Short mmCIF file of C-alpha atoms in Angstrom, two decimals:
data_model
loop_
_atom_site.label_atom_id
_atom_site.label_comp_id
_atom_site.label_asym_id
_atom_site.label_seq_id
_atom_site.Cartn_x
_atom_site.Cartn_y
_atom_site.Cartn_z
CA UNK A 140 0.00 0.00 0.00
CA UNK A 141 1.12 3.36 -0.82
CA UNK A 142 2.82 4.81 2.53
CA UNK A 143 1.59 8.42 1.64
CA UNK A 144 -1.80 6.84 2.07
CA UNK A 145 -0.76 4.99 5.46
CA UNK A 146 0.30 8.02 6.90
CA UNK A 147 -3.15 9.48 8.01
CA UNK A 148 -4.32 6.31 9.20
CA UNK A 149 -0.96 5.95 11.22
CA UNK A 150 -1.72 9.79 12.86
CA UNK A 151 -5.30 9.08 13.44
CA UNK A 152 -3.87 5.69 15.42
CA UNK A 153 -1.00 7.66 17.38
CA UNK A 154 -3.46 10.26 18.29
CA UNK A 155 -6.26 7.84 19.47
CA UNK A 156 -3.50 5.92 21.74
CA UNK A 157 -2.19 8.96 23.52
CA UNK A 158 -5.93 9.90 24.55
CA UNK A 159 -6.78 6.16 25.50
CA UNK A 160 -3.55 6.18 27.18
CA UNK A 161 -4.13 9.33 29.49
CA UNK A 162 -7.69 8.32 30.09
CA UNK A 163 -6.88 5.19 31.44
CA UNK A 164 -4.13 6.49 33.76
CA UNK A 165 -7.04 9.23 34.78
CA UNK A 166 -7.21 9.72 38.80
CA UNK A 167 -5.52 9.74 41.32
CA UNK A 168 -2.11 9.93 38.85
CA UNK A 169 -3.66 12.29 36.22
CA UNK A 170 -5.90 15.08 38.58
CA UNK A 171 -6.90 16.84 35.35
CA UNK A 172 -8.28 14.15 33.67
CA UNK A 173 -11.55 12.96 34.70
CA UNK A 174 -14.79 11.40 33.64
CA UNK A 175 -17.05 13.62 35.89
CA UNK A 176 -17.13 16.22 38.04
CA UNK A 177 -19.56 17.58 40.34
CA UNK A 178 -19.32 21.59 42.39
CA UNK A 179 -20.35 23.48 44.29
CA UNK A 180 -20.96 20.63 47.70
CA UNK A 181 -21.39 23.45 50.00
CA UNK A 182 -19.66 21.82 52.78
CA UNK A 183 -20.40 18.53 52.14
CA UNK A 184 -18.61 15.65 53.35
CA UNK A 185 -17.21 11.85 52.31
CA UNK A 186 -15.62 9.60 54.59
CA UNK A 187 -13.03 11.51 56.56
CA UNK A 188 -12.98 14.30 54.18
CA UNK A 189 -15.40 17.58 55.06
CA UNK A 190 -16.26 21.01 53.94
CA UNK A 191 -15.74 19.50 50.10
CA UNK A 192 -16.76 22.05 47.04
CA UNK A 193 -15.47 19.53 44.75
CA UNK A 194 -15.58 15.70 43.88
CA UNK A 195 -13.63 14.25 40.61
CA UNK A 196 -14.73 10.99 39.30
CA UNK A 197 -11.54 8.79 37.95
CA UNK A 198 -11.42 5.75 36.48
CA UNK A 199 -9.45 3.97 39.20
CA UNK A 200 -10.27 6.23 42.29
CA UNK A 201 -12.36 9.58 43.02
CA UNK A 202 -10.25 12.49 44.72
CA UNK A 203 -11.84 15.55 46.71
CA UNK A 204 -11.27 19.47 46.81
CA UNK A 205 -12.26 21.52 49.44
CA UNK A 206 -12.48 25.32 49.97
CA UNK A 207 -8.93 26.29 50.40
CA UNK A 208 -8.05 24.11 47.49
CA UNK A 209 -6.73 20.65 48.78
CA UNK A 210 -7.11 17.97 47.12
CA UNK A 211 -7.78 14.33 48.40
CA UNK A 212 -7.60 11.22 46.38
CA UNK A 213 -8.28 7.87 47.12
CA UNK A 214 -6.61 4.74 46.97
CA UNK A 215 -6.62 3.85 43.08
CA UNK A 216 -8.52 0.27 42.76
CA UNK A 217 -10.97 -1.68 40.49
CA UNK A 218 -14.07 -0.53 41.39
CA UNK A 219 -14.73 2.26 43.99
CA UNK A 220 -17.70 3.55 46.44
CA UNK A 221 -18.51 6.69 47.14
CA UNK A 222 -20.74 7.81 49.46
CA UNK A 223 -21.45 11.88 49.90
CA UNK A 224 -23.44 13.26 52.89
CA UNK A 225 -24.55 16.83 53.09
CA UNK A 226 -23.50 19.45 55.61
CA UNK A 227 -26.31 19.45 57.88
CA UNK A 228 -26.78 15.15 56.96
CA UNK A 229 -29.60 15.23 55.77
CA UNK A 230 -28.82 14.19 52.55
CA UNK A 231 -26.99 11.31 51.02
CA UNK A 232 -25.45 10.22 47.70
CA UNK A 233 -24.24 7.27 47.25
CA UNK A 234 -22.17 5.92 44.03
CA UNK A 235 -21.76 2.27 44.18
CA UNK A 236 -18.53 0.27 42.92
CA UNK A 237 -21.13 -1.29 39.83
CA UNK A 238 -21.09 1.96 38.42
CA UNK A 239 -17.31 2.60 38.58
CA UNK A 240 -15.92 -1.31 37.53
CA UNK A 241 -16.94 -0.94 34.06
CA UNK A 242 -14.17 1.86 33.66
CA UNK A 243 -12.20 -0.93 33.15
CA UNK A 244 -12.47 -1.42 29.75
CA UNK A 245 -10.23 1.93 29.10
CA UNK A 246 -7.23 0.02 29.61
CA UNK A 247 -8.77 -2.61 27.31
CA UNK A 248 -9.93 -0.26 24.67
CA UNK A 249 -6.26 1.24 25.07
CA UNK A 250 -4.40 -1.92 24.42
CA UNK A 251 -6.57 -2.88 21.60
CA UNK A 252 -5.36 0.80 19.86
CA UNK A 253 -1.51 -0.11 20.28
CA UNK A 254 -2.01 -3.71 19.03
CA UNK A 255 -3.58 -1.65 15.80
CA UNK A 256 -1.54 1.13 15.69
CA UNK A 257 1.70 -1.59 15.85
CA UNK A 258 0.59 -3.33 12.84
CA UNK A 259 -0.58 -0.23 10.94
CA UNK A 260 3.39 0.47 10.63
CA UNK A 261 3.19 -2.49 7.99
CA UNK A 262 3.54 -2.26 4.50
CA UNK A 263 2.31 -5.71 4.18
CA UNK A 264 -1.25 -5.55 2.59
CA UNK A 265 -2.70 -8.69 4.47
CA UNK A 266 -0.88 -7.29 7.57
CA UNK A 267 -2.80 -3.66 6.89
CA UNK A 268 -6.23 -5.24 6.40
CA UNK A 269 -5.86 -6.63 9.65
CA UNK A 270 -5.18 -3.45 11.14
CA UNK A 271 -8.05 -1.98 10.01
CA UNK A 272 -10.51 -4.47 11.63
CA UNK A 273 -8.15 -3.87 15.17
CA UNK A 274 -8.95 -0.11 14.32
CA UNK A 275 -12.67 -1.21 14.74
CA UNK A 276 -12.11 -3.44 17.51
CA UNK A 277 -10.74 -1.01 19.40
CA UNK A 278 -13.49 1.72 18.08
CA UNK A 279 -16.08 -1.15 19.46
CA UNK A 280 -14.29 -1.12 23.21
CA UNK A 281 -13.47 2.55 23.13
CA UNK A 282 -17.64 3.07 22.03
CA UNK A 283 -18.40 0.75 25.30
CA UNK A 284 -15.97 2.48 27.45
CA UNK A 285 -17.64 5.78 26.58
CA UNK A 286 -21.21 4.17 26.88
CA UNK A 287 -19.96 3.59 30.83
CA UNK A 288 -18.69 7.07 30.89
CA UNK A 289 -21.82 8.77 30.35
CA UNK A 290 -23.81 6.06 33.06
CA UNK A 291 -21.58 6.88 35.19
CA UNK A 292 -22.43 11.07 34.40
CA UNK A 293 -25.86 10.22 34.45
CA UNK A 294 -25.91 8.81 37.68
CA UNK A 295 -23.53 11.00 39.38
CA UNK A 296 -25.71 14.31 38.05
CA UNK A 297 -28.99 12.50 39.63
CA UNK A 298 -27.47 11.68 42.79
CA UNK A 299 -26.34 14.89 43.14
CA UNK A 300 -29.26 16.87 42.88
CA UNK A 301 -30.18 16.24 46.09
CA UNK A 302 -27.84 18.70 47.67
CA UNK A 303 -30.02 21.11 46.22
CA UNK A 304 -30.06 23.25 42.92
CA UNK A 305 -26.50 25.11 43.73
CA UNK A 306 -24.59 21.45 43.12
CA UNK A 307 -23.82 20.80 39.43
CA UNK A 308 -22.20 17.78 37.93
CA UNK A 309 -20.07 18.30 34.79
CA UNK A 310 -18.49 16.14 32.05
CA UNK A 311 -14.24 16.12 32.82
CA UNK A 312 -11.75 16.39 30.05
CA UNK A 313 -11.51 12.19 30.00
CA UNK A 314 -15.38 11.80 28.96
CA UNK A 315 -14.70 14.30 25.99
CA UNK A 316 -11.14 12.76 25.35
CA UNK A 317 -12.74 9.14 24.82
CA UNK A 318 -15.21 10.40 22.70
CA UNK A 319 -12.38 11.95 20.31
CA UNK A 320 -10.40 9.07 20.67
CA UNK A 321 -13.50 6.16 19.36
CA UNK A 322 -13.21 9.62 15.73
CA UNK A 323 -10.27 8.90 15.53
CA UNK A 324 -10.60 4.66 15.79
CA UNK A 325 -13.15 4.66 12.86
CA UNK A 326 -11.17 7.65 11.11
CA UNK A 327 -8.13 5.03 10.74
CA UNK A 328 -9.92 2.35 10.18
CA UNK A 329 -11.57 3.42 7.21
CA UNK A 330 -8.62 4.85 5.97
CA UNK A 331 -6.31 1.65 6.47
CA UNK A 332 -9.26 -0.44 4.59
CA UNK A 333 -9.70 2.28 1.51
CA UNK A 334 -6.03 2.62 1.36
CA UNK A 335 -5.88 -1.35 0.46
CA UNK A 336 -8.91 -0.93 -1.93
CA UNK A 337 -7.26 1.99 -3.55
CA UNK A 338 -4.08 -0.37 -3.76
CA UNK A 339 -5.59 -3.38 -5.23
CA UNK A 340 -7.79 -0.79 -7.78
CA UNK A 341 -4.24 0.73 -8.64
CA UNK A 342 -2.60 -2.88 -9.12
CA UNK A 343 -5.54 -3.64 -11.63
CA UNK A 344 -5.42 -0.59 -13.68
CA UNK A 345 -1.53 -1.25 -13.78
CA UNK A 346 -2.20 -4.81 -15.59
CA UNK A 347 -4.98 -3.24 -17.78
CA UNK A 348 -2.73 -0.93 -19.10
CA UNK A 349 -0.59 -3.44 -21.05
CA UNK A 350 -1.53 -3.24 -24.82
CA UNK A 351 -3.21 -5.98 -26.20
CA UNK A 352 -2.59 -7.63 -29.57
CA UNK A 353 -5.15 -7.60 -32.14
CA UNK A 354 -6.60 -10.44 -33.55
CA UNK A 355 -6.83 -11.24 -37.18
CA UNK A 356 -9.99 -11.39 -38.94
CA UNK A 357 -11.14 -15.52 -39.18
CA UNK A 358 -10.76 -15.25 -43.22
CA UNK A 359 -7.25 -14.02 -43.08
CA UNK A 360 -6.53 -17.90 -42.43
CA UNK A 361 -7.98 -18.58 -45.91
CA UNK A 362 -5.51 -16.62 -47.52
CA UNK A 363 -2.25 -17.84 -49.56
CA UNK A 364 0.97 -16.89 -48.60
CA UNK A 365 2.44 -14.68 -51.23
CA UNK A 366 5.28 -15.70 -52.88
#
């Protein structure tokens, strides 16, 4: 396949690892990357943290901010609980470790993209081909991680509402970084598989352009040779 052809496809798969990659490091090693975010707690308080204004939702642990601007992060682990009472506790939220196991499947979805992105180096057309159905592999998991991503918003923006109207719960910069990232899968995908069709198209029109030898009329076999 023509490398000048490859070369998107390789980009789309460089860029899609690096965002996979960060996501799935997320919290507590990445603060700034997160899947959700809720403000505004008033005071509220979870486990032996108080007076929190902030709560970040990671993939392998949440972490805390409070009004001077500390941070608090938890353990990192497979699955995580959270449970948020109000200032005067009255209110609860709780976010159970159901919710927060599927995030898993970034790491997944992250390892499929460097198995394609690996084999998308290759000039090899049969090796190519099979890079683009990795590319939609990993599209498939990255599509299922983000389908988590925005349970995991939805339930974190219900639960919050009952700290009253003032508490908001955002998207963080990993939601909208795994949505760019499942772009960019199909992006490379499609190019790695049009880049073979355009390849075997090119091959064909290169053996069609060979010129072909006429054939003599059927009577010309009825003629003498000339002396």
């Amino acid at each position: 396949m023509s490398r000048a052809f490859c070369i998107p496809g390789v980009i789309f798969l460089l860029c899609a690892l690096v965002l996979n990659l960060l996501v799935s490091i997320s919290l507590p090693f990445l603060r700034g990357i997160d899947i959700a975010r809720t403000n505004n707690l008033q005071g509220a308080s979870v486990d032996s943290s108080a007076d929190l204004t902030q709560i970040r939702f990671g993939v392998w642990a949440p972490c805390y901010y409070n009004g001077n601007g500390d941070s608090t992060c938890r353990k990192s682990g497979h699955g995580y609980n959270v449970g948020v009472t109000s200032q005067d506790k009255t209110d609860t939220a709780n976010i159970k470790a159901a919710w927060t196991r599927g995030l898993a499947v970034h790491p997944v979805a992250t390892a499929a993209t460097l198995v394609a992105f690996l084999l998308g180096l290759s000039t090899h057309l049969t090796v190519t081909l099979i890079a683009s159905l990795v590319s939609f592999l990993a599209a498939l998991l990255t599509l299922i991680a983000f389908a988590i991503d925005i349970a995991l918003f939805v339930l974190v923006k219900n639960e919050m509402k009952k700290f009253g109207n003032g508490v908001n719960t955002n998207t963080g910069a990993g939601f909208w970084m795994t949505f760019v990232a499942f772009i960019l899968l199909l992006l490379a995908g499609c190019t790695v598989c049009f880049g073979r069709r355009r390849e075997r198209l090119s091959g064909a029109t290169t053996t069609s352009s060979y010129p072909m030898r006429t054939k003599a009329p059927f009577w010309h076999r009825f003629r003498r040779n000339k002396i």
